[in-house]
Short mmCIF file of C-alpha atoms in Angstrom, two decimals:
data_model
loop_
_atom_site.label_atom_id
_atom_site.label_comp_id
_atom_site.label_asym_id
_atom_site.label_seq_id
_atom_site.Cartn_x
_atom_site.Cartn_y
_atom_site.Cartn_z
CA GLN A 714 -8.87 -11.59 6.64
CA CYS A 715 -10.58 -8.87 4.62
CA VAL A 716 -10.57 -9.62 0.90
CA LYS A 717 -10.51 -6.64 -1.42
CA PRO A 718 -13.58 -6.70 -3.69
CA ARG A 719 -13.09 -7.18 -7.41
CA ALA A 720 -13.19 -4.17 -9.65
CA THR A 721 -16.45 -3.89 -11.56
CA PHE A 722 -14.46 -3.06 -14.68
CA PRO A 723 -10.70 -3.78 -14.36
CA TRP A 724 -9.10 -0.61 -15.70
CA ARG A 725 -6.26 1.75 -14.83
CA HIS A 726 -7.14 5.40 -15.43
CA SER A 727 -4.10 7.50 -14.60
CA PRO A 728 -1.98 10.22 -16.24
CA HIS A 729 1.14 8.71 -14.68
CA ALA A 730 3.25 5.86 -16.03
CA LEU A 731 3.37 2.57 -14.16
CA PRO A 732 5.82 2.81 -11.24
CA ARG A 733 8.06 0.14 -12.74
CA LEU A 734 8.76 2.42 -15.72
CA VAL A 735 9.95 5.28 -13.52
CA VAL A 736 13.70 5.27 -12.88
CA PRO A 737 14.16 6.02 -9.16
CA ARG A 738 15.73 9.39 -8.49
CA ILE A 739 19.07 9.16 -6.76
CA SER A 740 19.19 12.05 -4.32
CA ASP A 741 22.30 14.11 -3.86
CA THR A 742 24.58 12.03 -1.66
CA SER A 743 27.40 14.55 -1.37
CA GLY A 744 26.36 15.25 2.19
CA LEU A 745 26.66 11.59 2.97
CA GLU A 746 30.29 11.31 1.90
CA GLY A 747 32.69 10.87 4.75
CA ASP A 748 35.34 13.44 5.65
CA GLU A 749 38.78 12.90 7.07
CA ASN A 750 37.89 15.03 10.09
CA ASP A 751 34.57 13.24 10.76
CA ASP A 752 34.55 11.23 13.91
CA SER A 753 33.76 7.52 13.75
CA GLU A 754 30.16 8.03 14.92
CA ASP A 755 29.30 10.47 12.09
CA SER A 756 31.07 8.27 9.54
CA ALA A 757 29.08 5.23 10.62
CA LYS A 758 25.85 7.23 10.41
CA ASN A 759 26.69 8.37 6.85
CA ASP A 760 27.48 4.79 5.83
CA GLY A 761 24.13 3.69 7.24
CA ASP A 762 22.26 6.44 5.37
CA LYS A 763 23.94 5.48 2.09
CA ASN A 764 23.09 1.81 2.62
CA ASN A 765 19.47 2.72 3.35
CA LEU A 766 19.31 4.84 0.20
CA LYS A 767 20.75 2.01 -1.89
CA GLU A 768 18.30 -0.47 -0.37
CA GLU A 769 15.39 1.90 -1.05
CA ILE A 770 16.40 2.22 -4.70
CA LEU A 771 16.78 -1.55 -5.15
CA GLU A 772 13.37 -2.10 -3.52
CA SER A 773 11.64 0.18 -6.05
CA ASP A 774 9.28 -1.29 -8.66
CA TYR A 775 11.77 -0.28 -11.35
CA PHE A 776 14.30 -2.83 -10.06
CA LYS A 777 11.97 -5.42 -8.53
CA LYS A 778 9.56 -5.68 -11.50
CA GLY A 779 11.99 -5.59 -14.40
CA GLY A 780 11.70 -1.93 -15.37
CA PRO A 781 10.92 -1.50 -19.09
CA LEU A 782 11.42 -5.25 -19.68
CA GLY A 783 8.69 -6.04 -17.18
CA PRO A 784 7.76 -9.09 -15.10
CA GLY A 785 9.75 -12.20 -15.92
CA TRP A 786 13.08 -10.37 -15.76
CA PRO A 787 15.18 -10.25 -12.58
CA SER A 788 16.12 -6.60 -13.19
CA PRO A 789 15.72 -3.84 -15.79
CA MET A 790 19.19 -4.80 -17.14
CA ASP A 791 21.55 -2.24 -18.68
CA PRO A 792 20.45 0.12 -21.49
CA TRP A 793 22.87 -1.51 -23.95
CA PHE A 794 21.28 -4.90 -23.25
CA ARG A 795 17.74 -3.56 -23.84
CA ALA A 796 18.94 -1.95 -27.06
CA SER A 797 20.44 -5.24 -28.25
CA THR A 798 17.23 -7.17 -27.52
CA PHE A 799 15.27 -4.48 -29.39
CA ALA A 800 17.58 -4.82 -32.41
CA SER A 801 17.40 -8.63 -32.29
CA SER A 802 13.60 -8.48 -32.22
CA MET A 803 13.53 -6.19 -35.25
CA HIS A 804 15.79 -8.60 -37.15
CA VAL A 805 13.75 -11.68 -36.18
CA TYR A 806 10.65 -9.80 -37.34
CA GLY A 807 12.23 -9.54 -40.80
CA LEU A 808 14.04 -6.20 -40.85
CA PRO A 809 17.52 -6.45 -42.43
CA TRP A 810 20.48 -5.39 -40.31
CA TYR A 811 21.32 -2.39 -42.50
CA ALA A 812 17.80 -1.02 -41.91
CA ILE A 813 18.31 -1.46 -38.17
CA VAL A 814 21.67 0.30 -38.20
CA LEU A 815 20.60 3.26 -40.37
CA PRO A 816 18.74 5.69 -38.06
CA TRP A 817 16.21 7.00 -40.59
CA MET A 818 15.14 3.52 -41.68
CA ARG A 819 14.99 2.25 -38.11
CA ASN A 820 12.95 5.25 -36.94
CA GLU A 821 10.53 4.90 -39.84
CA TRP A 822 9.89 1.28 -38.90
CA ILE A 823 9.42 2.18 -35.23
CA ASP A 824 6.98 4.98 -36.11
CA GLU A 825 4.87 2.62 -38.21
CA MET A 826 4.86 -0.02 -35.48
CA GLU A 827 3.88 2.48 -32.78
CA TRP A 828 0.92 3.71 -34.78
CA SER A 829 -0.12 0.13 -35.51
CA PHE A 830 0.03 -0.65 -31.79
CA CYS A 831 -2.30 2.31 -31.14
CA GLU A 832 -4.87 0.95 -33.60
CA ALA A 833 -4.49 -2.59 -32.21
CA PHE A 834 -5.13 -1.35 -28.67
CA SER A 835 -8.38 0.34 -29.75
CA MET A 836 -9.49 -2.78 -31.60
CA GLY A 837 -8.60 -4.96 -28.64
CA VAL A 838 -10.58 -2.88 -26.14
CA ARG A 839 -13.60 -2.74 -28.46
CA GLY A 840 -13.46 -6.47 -29.03
CA MET A 841 -13.14 -7.16 -25.31
CA ILE A 842 -16.22 -5.03 -24.55
CA GLU A 843 -18.34 -6.66 -27.24
CA ASP A 844 -17.22 -10.15 -26.23
CA THR A 845 -17.54 -9.67 -22.46
CA TYR A 846 -20.88 -7.85 -22.43
CA CYS A 847 -22.32 -9.47 -25.57
CA LEU A 848 -22.81 -6.10 -27.24
CA ASP A 849 -23.06 -5.62 -30.98
CA ASN A 850 -21.50 -2.34 -32.06
CA GLY A 851 -23.87 -0.85 -34.61
CA LYS A 852 -26.93 -2.86 -33.54
CA ASN A 853 -27.00 -2.34 -29.79
CA LYS A 854 -28.01 1.27 -29.13
CA LYS A 855 -26.47 1.18 -25.67
CA TYR A 856 -23.02 1.03 -27.27
CA GLY A 857 -21.86 4.26 -28.91
CA ASP A 858 -25.17 5.88 -29.81
CA ASP A 859 -24.72 9.57 -29.11
CA ASP A 860 -23.01 12.54 -30.70
CA GLU A 861 -20.15 12.56 -28.17
CA SER A 862 -19.02 9.09 -29.24
CA GLU A 863 -18.01 10.29 -32.70
CA ASN A 864 -14.71 11.67 -31.35
CA PHE A 865 -13.58 8.40 -29.72
CA ASP A 866 -12.30 5.12 -31.13
CA VAL A 867 -13.78 3.32 -28.13
CA ASP A 868 -17.15 4.34 -26.71
CA PHE A 869 -18.75 2.15 -24.08
CA ASP A 870 -21.67 3.59 -22.12
CA THR A 871 -24.08 1.03 -20.76
CA THR A 872 -25.90 -0.15 -17.66
CA ILE A 873 -24.88 -3.55 -16.32
CA ASP A 874 -27.33 -5.44 -14.17
CA ALA A 875 -26.13 -7.62 -11.32
CA THR A 876 -27.96 -10.58 -12.91
CA PRO A 877 -25.48 -12.68 -14.93
CA LEU A 878 -26.20 -12.83 -18.64
CA SER A 879 -26.72 -16.58 -18.44
CA GLU A 880 -29.63 -16.05 -16.01
CA GLU A 881 -31.45 -13.42 -18.05
CA LYS A 882 -34.71 -14.48 -19.61
CA ASP A 883 -34.49 -15.51 -23.23
CA GLU A 884 -37.05 -12.93 -24.37
CA THR A 885 -34.91 -10.08 -22.95
CA LYS A 886 -31.70 -11.20 -24.63
CA THR A 887 -30.39 -9.50 -27.72
CA GLU A 888 -29.39 -11.42 -30.82
CA LYS A 889 -25.74 -10.97 -29.83
CA GLN A 890 -26.35 -12.39 -26.33
CA VAL A 891 -28.01 -15.48 -27.75
CA GLU A 892 -25.02 -15.89 -30.05
CA CYS A 893 -22.68 -15.64 -27.05
CA ASP A 894 -24.59 -18.36 -25.22
CA ASP A 895 -24.27 -20.68 -28.19
CA SER A 896 -20.59 -20.00 -28.87
CA LYS A 897 -17.69 -22.09 -27.60
CA THR A 898 -16.09 -21.19 -24.31
CA ASP A 899 -12.47 -20.04 -24.34
CA ASP A 900 -11.31 -23.37 -22.88
CA MET A 901 -12.75 -25.20 -25.91
CA LEU A 902 -10.86 -23.16 -28.51
CA ASP A 903 -7.98 -24.80 -30.35
CA HIS A 904 -4.70 -23.00 -31.00
CA ASP A 905 -5.65 -21.68 -34.45
CA ALA A 906 -8.98 -20.32 -33.20
CA GLU A 907 -7.27 -18.70 -30.20
CA GLN A 908 -4.88 -16.81 -32.49
CA LEU A 909 -7.82 -15.06 -34.15
CA TYR A 910 -8.56 -13.13 -30.95
CA MET A 911 -6.88 -9.76 -30.44
CA LEU A 912 -6.72 -10.44 -26.67
CA GLN A 913 -5.07 -13.52 -25.20
CA ARG A 914 -7.36 -15.92 -23.31
CA ASP A 915 -6.22 -14.98 -19.77
CA LEU A 916 -6.91 -11.29 -20.36
CA ARG A 917 -10.35 -12.08 -21.79
CA GLN A 918 -11.11 -14.25 -18.79
CA LEU A 919 -10.18 -11.43 -16.41
CA TYR A 920 -13.00 -9.28 -17.77
CA LYS A 921 -15.50 -12.13 -18.02
CA SER A 922 -14.78 -13.07 -14.43
CA ALA A 923 -15.26 -9.46 -13.29
CA ARG A 924 -18.54 -9.32 -15.23
CA LYS A 925 -19.77 -12.50 -13.58
CA HIS A 926 -18.58 -12.14 -9.98
CA SER A 927 -18.00 -8.47 -9.08
CA LEU A 928 -21.48 -6.96 -9.29
CA SER A 929 -23.84 -6.77 -6.34
CA THR A 930 -25.93 -3.86 -7.67
CA LYS A 931 -26.75 -2.26 -11.00
CA ASN A 932 -23.88 -0.16 -12.39
CA ASN A 933 -23.34 2.21 -15.26
CA VAL A 934 -19.97 1.91 -16.98
CA LEU A 935 -18.67 4.72 -19.18
CA LEU A 936 -15.43 4.34 -21.11
CA ARG A 937 -14.51 6.61 -24.00
CA MET A 938 -10.99 6.39 -25.33
CA GLN A 939 -8.97 7.82 -28.20
CA PRO A 940 -5.27 6.83 -28.52
CA GLN A 941 -3.06 9.80 -29.37
CA PHE A 942 0.42 8.36 -29.78
CA ALA A 943 2.59 5.48 -28.58
CA ARG A 944 6.16 4.77 -27.51
CA ILE A 945 7.75 1.32 -27.52
CA GLU A 946 9.31 0.86 -24.08
CA SER A 947 10.99 -2.46 -24.83
CA MET A 948 11.00 -5.33 -27.27
CA PHE A 949 12.76 -8.63 -26.73
CA PRO A 950 12.80 -12.13 -28.31
CA VAL A 951 12.20 -15.40 -26.48
CA PHE A 952 14.06 -17.89 -28.68
CA GLY A 953 12.81 -21.45 -28.97
CA LEU A 954 9.56 -20.97 -27.05
CA ASN A 955 6.02 -19.75 -27.49
CA ARG A 956 3.00 -19.76 -25.21
CA GLN A 957 1.44 -22.84 -26.80
CA LEU A 958 4.61 -24.94 -26.49
CA VAL A 959 4.94 -24.12 -22.79
CA GLN A 960 1.27 -24.90 -22.26
CA ASP A 961 1.66 -28.31 -23.95
CA HIS A 962 5.04 -29.05 -22.30
CA PRO A 963 5.11 -27.33 -18.87
CA ALA A 964 8.72 -28.34 -18.19
CA LEU A 965 9.82 -25.88 -20.90
CA ARG A 966 8.76 -23.00 -18.68
CA HIS A 967 12.05 -23.34 -16.79
CA SER A 968 14.24 -23.43 -19.92
CA TYR A 969 15.71 -19.96 -19.50
CA ARG A 970 16.20 -20.40 -15.76
CA ASN A 971 18.17 -23.55 -16.59
CA LEU A 972 20.28 -21.60 -19.11
CA VAL A 973 21.21 -19.11 -16.39
CA ARG A 974 22.11 -21.92 -13.99
CA ASN A 975 24.24 -23.57 -16.66
CA LEU A 976 26.11 -20.30 -17.21
CA GLN A 977 26.66 -19.93 -13.46
CA ARG A 978 28.04 -23.47 -13.38
CA LYS A 979 30.48 -22.61 -16.19
CA HIS A 980 31.62 -19.57 -14.21
CA LYS A 981 32.23 -21.75 -11.14
CA GLU A 982 34.15 -24.36 -13.13
CA ALA A 983 36.42 -21.64 -14.52
CA GLN A 984 37.11 -20.32 -11.02
CA LEU A 985 37.84 -23.82 -9.67
CA ALA A 986 40.33 -24.26 -12.50
CA GLY A 987 42.23 -21.22 -11.18
CA ARG A 988 40.88 -18.73 -13.71
CA LYS A 989 38.76 -15.66 -13.26
CA ARG A 990 35.14 -15.58 -14.36
CA LEU A 991 34.36 -16.18 -18.03
CA ASN A 992 35.16 -13.26 -20.30
CA PRO A 993 32.37 -11.67 -22.41
CA ILE A 994 33.29 -13.63 -25.54
CA GLU A 995 33.08 -16.92 -23.64
CA VAL A 996 29.76 -15.88 -22.09
CA ILE A 997 28.28 -15.06 -25.51
CA SER A 998 29.61 -18.34 -26.91
CA HIS A 999 28.01 -20.40 -24.12
CA ILE A 1000 24.69 -18.54 -24.41
CA ASN A 1001 24.55 -18.98 -28.20
CA GLY A 1002 25.34 -22.68 -27.87
CA ASP A 1003 22.63 -23.23 -25.26
CA LEU A 1004 20.07 -21.20 -27.23
CA ASN A 1005 20.76 -23.12 -30.44
CA GLU A 1006 20.34 -26.38 -28.55
CA LEU A 1007 17.03 -25.14 -27.09
CA ILE A 1008 15.77 -23.97 -30.49
CA ASP A 1009 16.63 -27.30 -32.15
CA SER A 1010 15.06 -29.38 -29.38
CA THR A 1011 11.80 -27.41 -29.21
CA ALA A 1012 11.46 -27.37 -33.01
CA LYS A 1013 11.02 -31.15 -32.82
CA LEU A 1014 8.01 -30.60 -30.54
CA THR A 1015 6.11 -28.40 -33.00
CA ASN A 1016 3.62 -29.85 -35.47
CA ASP A 1017 5.55 -28.62 -38.52
CA GLY A 1018 9.09 -29.02 -37.19
CA LYS A 1019 9.82 -25.29 -37.46
CA ALA A 1020 11.79 -23.35 -34.88
CA VAL A 1021 9.78 -20.74 -32.99
CA THR A 1022 10.65 -17.36 -31.51
CA THR A 1023 8.26 -15.13 -29.60
CA ILE A 1024 8.70 -11.37 -29.71
CA ILE A 1025 7.31 -9.47 -26.74
CA ALA A 1026 6.76 -5.72 -27.00
CA GLN A 1027 5.69 -3.34 -24.27
CA VAL A 1028 4.19 -0.11 -25.49
CA SER A 1029 3.13 3.03 -23.63
CA ILE A 1030 0.02 4.43 -25.30
CA GLN A 1031 -1.11 7.97 -24.51
CA CYS A 1032 -4.89 8.34 -24.70
CA ARG A 1033 -7.60 10.93 -24.36
CA GLU A 1034 -10.06 9.18 -22.09
CA VAL A 1035 -13.27 9.39 -20.08
CA PHE A 1036 -13.85 6.67 -17.49
CA CYS A 1037 -16.46 6.30 -14.78
CA VAL A 1038 -18.27 3.45 -13.03
CA ARG A 1039 -21.34 4.58 -11.08
CA ASP A 1040 -23.50 2.61 -8.67
CA LEU A 1041 -27.01 3.47 -9.83
CA GLU A 1042 -28.64 2.64 -6.49
CA SER A 1043 -26.41 4.82 -4.29
CA GLY A 1044 -25.16 7.25 -6.93
CA GLU A 1045 -21.60 6.61 -5.72
CA ILE A 1046 -18.69 6.74 -8.16
CA VAL A 1047 -17.07 3.33 -7.77
CA GLN A 1048 -14.21 3.86 -10.24
CA GLY A 1049 -12.89 6.72 -12.33
CA ASP A 1050 -13.72 10.43 -12.41
CA THR A 1051 -16.86 12.23 -11.33
CA ASP A 1052 -17.06 15.02 -13.92
CA GLY A 1053 -17.11 12.96 -17.12
CA GLN A 1054 -14.46 15.15 -18.75
CA PRO A 1055 -11.73 13.76 -21.05
CA ARG A 1056 -8.30 13.37 -19.48
CA ASP A 1057 -4.87 12.52 -20.80
CA VAL A 1058 -3.95 9.08 -19.48
CA THR A 1059 -1.30 6.52 -20.27
CA HIS A 1060 -1.60 2.75 -20.65
CA LEU A 1061 1.18 0.19 -20.86
CA VAL A 1062 0.15 -2.56 -23.28
CA ARG A 1063 2.00 -5.85 -23.68
CA PHE A 1064 1.95 -7.49 -27.12
CA GLU A 1065 3.43 -10.74 -28.34
CA ILE A 1066 3.81 -12.47 -31.69
CA CYS A 1067 5.18 -15.87 -32.72
CA ILE A 1068 7.68 -16.17 -35.58
CA LYS A 1069 8.36 -19.55 -37.18
CA ASP A 1070 11.48 -20.37 -39.16
CA SER A 1071 13.10 -23.48 -40.61
CA HIS A 1072 16.53 -24.44 -41.86
CA GLU A 1073 15.17 -24.32 -45.42
CA GLY A 1074 14.47 -20.61 -45.04
CA ASP A 1075 10.69 -20.79 -44.66
CA PHE A 1076 9.57 -17.78 -42.65
CA GLU A 1077 6.13 -17.36 -41.10
CA ILE A 1078 4.98 -14.34 -39.08
CA GLY A 1079 2.01 -14.87 -36.79
CA ARG A 1080 -0.48 -12.31 -35.47
CA TRP A 1081 0.15 -9.76 -32.76
CA GLN A 1082 -1.90 -10.47 -29.66
CA ILE A 1083 -2.44 -8.36 -26.54
CA THR A 1084 -1.52 -10.42 -23.47
CA ASP A 1085 -1.82 -7.77 -20.75
CA TRP A 1086 -2.24 -4.05 -20.14
CA ASP A 1087 -1.21 -1.96 -17.17
CA ASP A 1088 0.12 -5.15 -15.51
CA LEU A 1089 -3.39 -6.26 -14.54
CA LEU A 1090 -2.09 -9.83 -14.97
CA ASP A 1091 1.44 -9.03 -13.75
CA GLY A 1092 2.64 -9.29 -17.34
CA ASN A 1093 0.91 -12.63 -18.02
CA VAL A 1094 4.36 -14.20 -18.09
CA TRP A 1095 4.84 -17.77 -19.33
CA PHE A 1096 8.59 -18.11 -19.97
CA THR A 1097 9.91 -18.04 -16.36
#
């Protein structure tokens, strides 16, 4: 079996949104509707065409990969549901309900968050570059040292040798590279130290692994990026869980799957008792009861006894960008564009933050962390 080689620099450089964000177009099906005068053969053919169209729509990335909600969700859900999870996230984050209901206050909050996500994305990419390639912005002249870089938040233009950094001779290493060699590996970091990173560990490891294993020749990597604006595609809370809890107690990963199964069991019990399926009020009541039980039980597992909620936001960020990876031996463009001109591209960035709360009213907001972008890690999901 042929194994696709790793990307030298994992990066999506496209003006188009991820396919899972694109609602599939439902073609005009008027011609597929049956007619009283149609014979049975034509009617059967029309029914088959409609079934094929429906199957094609359901097989699209929009439905299979969770749409705006992303990996970890069985479907994109209805717009009203996504709106309710967005509102719940805003409230958990500390926004009062009246500010969520009033359009001008809600929109002001969203505008501020979107701009903050733009700045966080730039900081995250810069930090990833400096950490992965042991570059020191301001000291290393290979990183952002020409007039063109002044117009970009991110400017990475350097030659990467196939020799791993760990095998380079000590006299050729920069001060930053020596510091990298002496620093702790990601696996040795405790929870508090991990939270200081803008990028979550798995995303950092993706780039370090590509740096270590993908190169067979010397390459030049050019990435210049300037975020222009952002749009929050979705925001939803994961009550009772955070990434650290699931890592320490793997059985918690199935908590929400078990909630769904419990709800299905309640539906079945109602039907066996001669009733129809549970009504919406009963469904909400069962869900709230199960969530409160989950929140109380997981709070006992935390060090401080506080209940946790994770907010996950997915943000489309429009950027002005130059990207090119060139093989210096062959001159071939391995990734990106050949002309070196800025292009308008879009990135989908996944953020998460942990909120802690207690019955006494203590409220603690953590730090936003980037866990994935452009689904390079399939959402880096931990709650399903």
